[in-house]
Amino acid sequence: MSRLSRLISIVASALLVSSAGAATMPTTYPFKVQGTTSPHASGQLLVRTLSPTSSLSVINVHGLIPNTAYVAHYHSLGPASSDPCASNGPISLVFPPFKTDAQGNAISLLRAVPARISGSAGAYVNVHTAADVGVIPLCASVLKAGTTAPTTTQTKTTEPSAQSGQQAIVKIGDDFFSPTALSVTAGTTVTWIHTGKVSHNVSSVELPGIHSATLHPGESYSYTFMTPGTYTYYCSFHDMNATITVTNR
């Protein structure tokens, strides 16, 4: 068994272990490509709270430079930009160094106190080459902590309604949102309608108020956009994301 296979086995066991009922289900944050050094790179950051004093963070990445040493850091969310990955926040935690295999795949595990991960504002994780930490091929944004979502509605429906006036529809399929890029005016209510067969959800880093419960086939989730900007959202269960651009009326 290869070292990567052994790590995958350890990760699977660790993520399934319960701690006297205190453990939560893992939350998945997708990595986004940064720069041009590894344009086909991808991956996920999985975070599971095992107890009030213990959490497990797992980096699982693909498509990086083969047989290359990398490092990764948690950063506290900084004020420099609305994009968490560009906010220039300070390092709060350091993952153990890791090396990619011949296909550019790698896994790294970090155990830490949950409060160190997101603090009171939020966090992001950068993956760097060990030789030059200025080379950052991947970044994952962690949802802000302690944020209360505004009132939203979640209802069951069988057919998507047509887009009209200050309303817009996004269909949730299995492994995709449609459309992947939507432009609306401020004050528009966007409704995501689950048209697939497996469970999905809708979450956003840039706009933490977007945070649906698990959506089953036929269910929907709505959010009213009031502030102009471009917002990325994703399904934490699967590798699928899209954007909504909000313009002035």
mmCIF file of C-alpha atoms in Angstrom:
data_model
loop_
_atom_site.group_PDB
_atom_site.id
_atom_site.type_symbol
_atom_site.label_atom_id
_atom_site.label_comp_id
_atom_site.label_asym_id
_atom_site.label_seq_id
_atom_site.Cartn_x
_atom_site.Cartn_y
_atom_site.Cartn_z
ATOM 1 C CA MET A 1 0.000 0.000 0.000
ATOM 2 C CA SER A 2 1.376 3.422 -0.964
ATOM 3 C CA ARG A 3 1.870 6.209 1.569
ATOM 4 C CA LEU A 4 -0.985 8.179 -0.011
ATOM 5 C CA SER A 5 -3.296 5.153 0.210
ATOM 6 C CA ARG A 6 -2.420 4.715 3.876
ATOM 7 C CA LEU A 7 -3.167 8.392 4.520
ATOM 8 C CA ILE A 8 -6.517 8.102 2.760
ATOM 9 C CA SER A 9 -7.370 5.136 4.996
ATOM 10 C CA ILE A 10 -6.382 7.120 8.103
ATOM 11 C CA VAL A 11 -8.434 10.107 6.965
ATOM 12 C CA ALA A 12 -11.500 7.990 6.304
ATOM 13 C CA SER A 13 -11.247 6.413 9.756
ATOM 14 C CA ALA A 14 -10.690 9.738 11.497
ATOM 15 C CA LEU A 15 -13.611 11.436 9.776
ATOM 16 C CA LEU A 16 -15.965 8.621 10.740
ATOM 17 C CA VAL A 17 -14.962 8.447 14.386
ATOM 18 C CA SER A 18 -17.458 9.929 16.850
ATOM 19 C CA SER A 19 -16.418 11.484 20.167
ATOM 20 C CA ALA A 20 -19.145 10.792 22.756
ATOM 21 C CA GLY A 21 -21.727 12.375 20.488
ATOM 22 C CA ALA A 22 -19.800 15.664 20.302
ATOM 23 C CA ALA A 23 -18.424 15.206 16.801
ATOM 24 C CA THR A 24 -20.053 16.954 13.869
ATOM 25 C CA MET A 25 -20.292 15.879 10.244
ATOM 26 C CA PRO A 26 -17.353 17.089 8.105
ATOM 27 C CA THR A 27 -17.799 20.399 6.304
ATOM 28 C CA THR A 28 -16.245 20.627 2.851
ATOM 29 C CA TYR A 29 -14.690 23.797 1.426
ATOM 30 C CA PRO A 30 -13.552 23.668 -2.233
ATOM 31 C CA PHE A 31 -10.085 24.852 -3.204
ATOM 32 C CA LYS A 32 -9.929 27.510 -5.913
ATOM 33 C CA VAL A 33 -7.078 27.833 -8.377
ATOM 34 C CA GLN A 34 -4.841 30.834 -7.785
ATOM 35 C CA GLY A 35 -2.423 32.025 -10.470
ATOM 36 C CA THR A 36 -1.148 29.983 -13.406
ATOM 37 C CA THR A 37 1.412 27.570 -11.919
ATOM 38 C CA SER A 38 -1.083 24.683 -11.640
ATOM 39 C CA PRO A 39 -4.118 25.633 -13.742
ATOM 40 C CA HIS A 40 -5.695 22.171 -13.498
ATOM 41 C CA ALA A 41 -5.264 21.804 -9.742
ATOM 42 C CA SER A 42 -8.292 21.105 -7.543
ATOM 43 C CA GLY A 43 -9.165 19.720 -4.165
ATOM 44 C CA GLN A 44 -11.099 20.079 -0.965
ATOM 45 C CA LEU A 45 -10.554 21.120 2.629
ATOM 46 C CA LEU A 46 -12.589 18.960 5.015
ATOM 47 C CA VAL A 47 -13.092 20.228 8.563
ATOM 48 C CA ARG A 48 -14.668 18.180 11.330
ATOM 49 C CA THR A 49 -15.162 19.271 14.928
ATOM 50 C CA LEU A 50 -14.494 16.234 17.110
ATOM 51 C CA SER A 51 -15.085 17.943 20.466
ATOM 52 C CA PRO A 52 -15.047 21.483 21.920
ATOM 53 C CA THR A 53 -11.248 21.239 22.125
ATOM 54 C CA SER A 54 -10.407 19.183 19.028
ATOM 55 C CA SER A 55 -10.970 19.469 15.301
ATOM 56 C CA LEU A 56 -9.544 17.688 12.276
ATOM 57 C CA SER A 57 -8.699 19.547 9.062
ATOM 58 C CA VAL A 58 -7.843 17.498 5.984
ATOM 59 C CA ILE A 59 -6.326 18.883 2.779
ATOM 60 C CA ASN A 60 -6.951 16.608 -0.227
ATOM 61 C CA VAL A 61 -5.501 18.088 -3.424
ATOM 62 C CA HIS A 62 -4.977 16.956 -7.023
ATOM 63 C CA GLY A 63 -3.221 18.195 -10.135
ATOM 64 C CA LEU A 64 -0.310 19.969 -8.446
ATOM 65 C CA ILE A 65 3.295 19.636 -9.638
ATOM 66 C CA PRO A 66 4.261 15.950 -9.247
ATOM 67 C CA ASN A 67 6.855 14.888 -6.662
ATOM 68 C CA THR A 68 7.028 18.378 -5.181
ATOM 69 C CA ALA A 69 7.101 19.557 -1.552
ATOM 70 C CA TYR A 70 4.271 21.842 -0.423
ATOM 71 C CA VAL A 71 3.214 23.627 2.745
ATOM 72 C CA ALA A 72 -0.190 24.963 3.772
ATOM 73 C CA HIS A 73 -1.363 27.518 6.321
ATOM 74 C CA TYR A 74 -4.573 28.664 7.930
ATOM 75 C CA HIS A 75 -4.827 32.457 7.808
ATOM 76 C CA SER A 76 -7.202 34.575 9.874
ATOM 77 C CA LEU A 77 -9.469 36.605 7.626
ATOM 78 C CA GLY A 78 -7.900 39.965 6.846
ATOM 79 C CA PRO A 79 -9.489 43.322 5.912
ATOM 80 C CA ALA A 80 -7.701 43.939 2.624
ATOM 81 C CA SER A 81 -10.323 42.540 0.250
ATOM 82 C CA SER A 82 -13.860 41.189 0.019
ATOM 83 C CA ASP A 83 -12.248 38.032 -1.369
ATOM 84 C CA PRO A 84 -11.081 36.046 1.705
ATOM 85 C CA CYS A 85 -8.209 34.489 -0.248
ATOM 86 C CA ALA A 86 -6.886 37.961 -1.087
ATOM 87 C CA SER A 87 -7.496 39.532 2.327
ATOM 88 C CA ASN A 88 -3.868 39.224 3.445
ATOM 89 C CA GLY A 89 -4.634 37.879 6.909
ATOM 90 C CA PRO A 90 -1.985 36.606 9.359
ATOM 91 C CA ILE A 91 -1.049 32.917 9.672
ATOM 92 C CA SER A 92 -2.877 31.218 12.540
ATOM 93 C CA LEU A 93 -2.081 27.510 12.000
ATOM 94 C CA VAL A 94 0.439 25.503 9.979
ATOM 95 C CA PHE A 95 -0.256 22.130 8.338
ATOM 96 C CA PRO A 96 2.446 19.440 8.366
ATOM 97 C CA PRO A 97 4.536 19.702 5.158
ATOM 98 C CA PHE A 98 3.578 17.239 2.429
ATOM 99 C CA LYS A 99 4.832 16.019 -0.938
ATOM 100 C CA THR A 100 2.770 15.214 -4.011
ATOM 101 C CA ASP A 101 2.909 11.817 -5.661
ATOM 102 C CA ALA A 102 3.683 11.138 -9.322
ATOM 103 C CA GLN A 103 0.196 12.343 -10.316
ATOM 104 C CA GLY A 104 0.361 15.547 -8.284
ATOM 105 C CA ASN A 105 -1.973 14.305 -5.539
ATOM 106 C CA ALA A 106 -1.464 14.746 -1.796
ATOM 107 C CA ILE A 107 -3.151 14.709 1.609
ATOM 108 C CA SER A 108 -2.251 16.561 4.816
ATOM 109 C CA LEU A 109 -3.945 16.359 8.244
ATOM 110 C CA LEU A 110 -4.024 18.913 11.042
ATOM 111 C CA ARG A 111 -5.557 18.573 14.507
ATOM 112 C CA ALA A 112 -6.272 21.851 16.303
ATOM 113 C CA VAL A 113 -8.557 23.623 18.739
ATOM 114 C CA PRO A 114 -11.666 24.628 16.705
ATOM 115 C CA ALA A 115 -11.463 28.268 17.837
ATOM 116 C CA ARG A 116 -8.018 28.547 16.228
ATOM 117 C CA ILE A 117 -9.462 27.751 12.804
ATOM 118 C CA SER A 118 -11.917 30.586 12.275
ATOM 119 C CA GLY A 119 -11.776 32.777 15.355
ATOM 120 C CA SER A 120 -14.420 35.487 15.412
ATOM 121 C CA ALA A 121 -14.130 36.508 11.756
ATOM 122 C CA GLY A 122 -13.228 33.598 9.491
ATOM 123 C CA ALA A 123 -10.246 32.021 7.785
ATOM 124 C CA TYR A 124 -8.736 30.753 4.571
ATOM 125 C CA VAL A 125 -6.154 28.087 3.710
ATOM 126 C CA ASN A 126 -3.364 28.688 1.211
ATOM 127 C CA VAL A 127 -1.320 25.891 -0.362
ATOM 128 C CA HIS A 128 2.240 27.000 -1.233
ATOM 129 C CA THR A 129 5.236 25.342 -2.814
ATOM 130 C CA ALA A 130 7.817 24.706 -0.090
ATOM 131 C CA ALA A 131 10.557 26.220 -2.268
ATOM 132 C CA ASP A 132 8.724 29.523 -2.689
ATOM 133 C CA VAL A 133 5.754 30.452 -0.469
ATOM 134 C CA GLY A 134 4.969 33.187 -2.960
ATOM 135 C CA VAL A 135 3.725 30.475 -5.333
ATOM 136 C CA ILE A 136 0.146 29.803 -4.194
ATOM 137 C CA PRO A 137 -1.682 27.447 -6.572
ATOM 138 C CA LEU A 138 -4.739 26.803 -4.350
ATOM 139 C CA CYS A 139 -6.824 28.577 -1.720
ATOM 140 C CA ALA A 140 -9.943 27.542 0.249
ATOM 141 C CA SER A 141 -12.142 29.992 2.151
ATOM 142 C CA VAL A 142 -13.736 28.970 5.439
ATOM 143 C CA LEU A 143 -17.129 30.409 6.341
ATOM 144 C CA LYS A 144 -17.164 33.193 8.892
ATOM 145 C CA ALA A 145 -17.929 32.134 12.438
ATOM 146 C CA GLY A 146 -20.564 33.627 14.683
ATOM 147 C CA THR A 147 -22.617 35.053 11.826
ATOM 148 C CA THR A 148 -26.389 35.000 11.977
ATOM 149 C CA ALA A 149 -28.086 34.423 8.659
ATOM 150 C CA PRO A 150 -30.955 36.723 7.675
ATOM 151 C CA THR A 151 -34.405 35.262 7.396
ATOM 152 C CA THR A 152 -34.769 33.010 4.366
ATOM 153 C CA THR A 153 -37.432 30.639 3.151
ATOM 154 C CA GLN A 154 -37.131 26.989 2.287
ATOM 155 C CA THR A 155 -40.114 25.332 0.668
ATOM 156 C CA LYS A 156 -40.980 22.347 -1.477
ATOM 157 C CA THR A 157 -41.876 22.804 -5.112
ATOM 158 C CA THR A 158 -42.170 20.490 -8.076
ATOM 159 C CA GLU A 159 -41.598 22.849 -10.999
ATOM 160 C CA PRO A 160 -39.326 25.897 -11.256
ATOM 161 C CA SER A 161 -41.202 29.166 -11.657
ATOM 162 C CA ALA A 162 -40.265 31.513 -14.473
ATOM 163 C CA GLN A 163 -37.873 34.410 -13.900
ATOM 164 C CA SER A 164 -39.793 37.689 -13.695
ATOM 165 C CA GLY A 165 -39.268 41.175 -12.251
ATOM 166 C CA GLN A 166 -37.268 41.002 -9.047
ATOM 167 C CA GLN A 167 -37.073 37.213 -8.984
ATOM 168 C CA ALA A 168 -34.603 34.778 -10.514
ATOM 169 C CA ILE A 169 -34.225 31.011 -10.597
ATOM 170 C CA VAL A 170 -31.140 28.815 -10.305
ATOM 171 C CA LYS A 171 -31.553 25.087 -10.882
ATOM 172 C CA ILE A 172 -29.567 22.674 -8.730
ATOM 173 C CA GLY A 173 -28.645 19.543 -10.653
ATOM 174 C CA ASP A 174 -26.402 16.698 -9.624
ATOM 175 C CA ASP A 175 -22.914 18.251 -9.727
ATOM 176 C CA PHE A 176 -23.916 21.597 -11.265
ATOM 177 C CA PHE A 177 -25.769 24.875 -10.769
ATOM 178 C CA SER A 178 -27.560 26.377 -13.772
ATOM 179 C CA PRO A 179 -26.802 29.063 -14.735
ATOM 180 C CA THR A 180 -23.238 29.029 -13.447
ATOM 181 C CA ALA A 181 -23.070 32.838 -13.764
ATOM 182 C CA LEU A 182 -26.140 34.977 -13.074
ATOM 183 C CA SER A 183 -26.533 38.772 -13.040
ATOM 184 C CA VAL A 184 -29.371 40.398 -11.086
ATOM 185 C CA THR A 185 -30.224 43.861 -9.755
ATOM 186 C CA ALA A 186 -30.158 44.711 -6.054
ATOM 187 C CA GLY A 187 -33.397 43.693 -4.382
ATOM 188 C CA THR A 188 -33.800 40.525 -6.470
ATOM 189 C CA THR A 189 -34.811 37.313 -4.699
ATOM 190 C CA VAL A 190 -32.948 34.328 -6.091
ATOM 191 C CA THR A 191 -34.493 30.903 -5.584
ATOM 192 C CA TRP A 192 -32.430 27.740 -5.917
ATOM 193 C CA ILE A 193 -34.584 24.766 -6.904
ATOM 194 C CA HIS A 194 -33.342 21.215 -6.471
ATOM 195 C CA THR A 195 -33.991 19.329 -9.715
ATOM 196 C CA GLY A 196 -31.475 16.520 -9.149
ATOM 197 C CA LYS A 197 -31.603 13.182 -7.339
ATOM 198 C CA VAL A 198 -29.113 13.497 -4.462
ATOM 199 C CA SER A 199 -28.913 15.943 -1.543
ATOM 200 C CA HIS A 200 -27.251 19.343 -2.050
ATOM 201 C CA ASN A 201 -26.998 22.663 -0.245
ATOM 202 C CA VAL A 202 -26.174 26.295 -0.984
ATOM 203 C CA SER A 203 -23.431 28.170 0.918
ATOM 204 C CA SER A 204 -21.280 31.228 0.299
ATOM 205 C CA VAL A 205 -18.040 32.546 1.773
ATOM 206 C CA GLU A 206 -18.317 36.105 0.463
ATOM 207 C CA LEU A 207 -21.917 36.333 1.735
ATOM 208 C CA PRO A 208 -22.259 34.088 4.828
ATOM 209 C CA GLY A 209 -25.993 34.836 5.036
ATOM 210 C CA ILE A 210 -26.401 32.384 2.142
ATOM 211 C CA HIS A 211 -26.456 29.113 4.033
ATOM 212 C CA SER A 212 -29.267 26.675 3.285
ATOM 213 C CA ALA A 213 -30.142 23.510 5.120
ATOM 214 C CA THR A 214 -29.703 20.248 3.237
ATOM 215 C CA LEU A 215 -31.952 20.341 0.189
ATOM 216 C CA HIS A 216 -33.660 17.198 -1.027
ATOM 217 C CA PRO A 217 -35.144 16.670 -4.514
ATOM 218 C CA GLY A 218 -38.028 19.071 -5.090
ATOM 219 C CA GLU A 219 -37.070 21.514 -2.320
ATOM 220 C CA SER A 220 -35.988 25.130 -2.782
ATOM 221 C CA TYR A 221 -34.110 27.883 -0.961
ATOM 222 C CA SER A 222 -34.405 31.654 -1.431
ATOM 223 C CA TYR A 223 -32.218 34.649 -0.630
ATOM 224 C CA THR A 224 -32.732 38.346 -1.413
ATOM 225 C CA PHE A 225 -29.613 40.169 -2.636
ATOM 226 C CA MET A 226 -29.410 43.801 -1.505
ATOM 227 C CA THR A 227 -25.719 44.730 -1.868
ATOM 228 C CA PRO A 228 -23.980 45.064 -5.256
ATOM 229 C CA GLY A 229 -21.008 42.775 -5.795
ATOM 230 C CA THR A 230 -20.029 39.391 -7.178
ATOM 231 C CA TYR A 231 -20.648 36.441 -4.888
ATOM 232 C CA THR A 232 -19.458 32.849 -5.245
ATOM 233 C CA TYR A 233 -21.553 30.074 -3.758
ATOM 234 C CA TYR A 234 -21.121 26.311 -3.646
ATOM 235 C CA CYS A 235 -22.481 22.973 -2.453
ATOM 236 C CA SER A 236 -20.446 21.717 0.510
ATOM 237 C CA PHE A 237 -21.293 18.100 -0.379
ATOM 238 C CA HIS A 238 -19.988 18.155 -3.943
ATOM 239 C CA ASP A 239 -17.466 19.920 -6.195
ATOM 240 C CA MET A 240 -19.902 22.436 -7.726
ATOM 241 C CA ASN A 241 -19.967 26.220 -7.540
ATOM 242 C CA ALA A 242 -21.303 29.272 -9.378
ATOM 243 C CA THR A 243 -21.455 33.060 -9.110
ATOM 244 C CA ILE A 244 -24.092 35.754 -8.837
ATOM 245 C CA THR A 245 -23.321 39.378 -9.756
ATOM 246 C CA VAL A 246 -25.555 41.987 -8.136
ATOM 247 C CA THR A 247 -25.750 45.385 -9.838
ATOM 248 C CA ASN A 248 -27.362 48.670 -8.820
ATOM 249 C CA ARG A 249 -30.946 49.100 -9.919
#
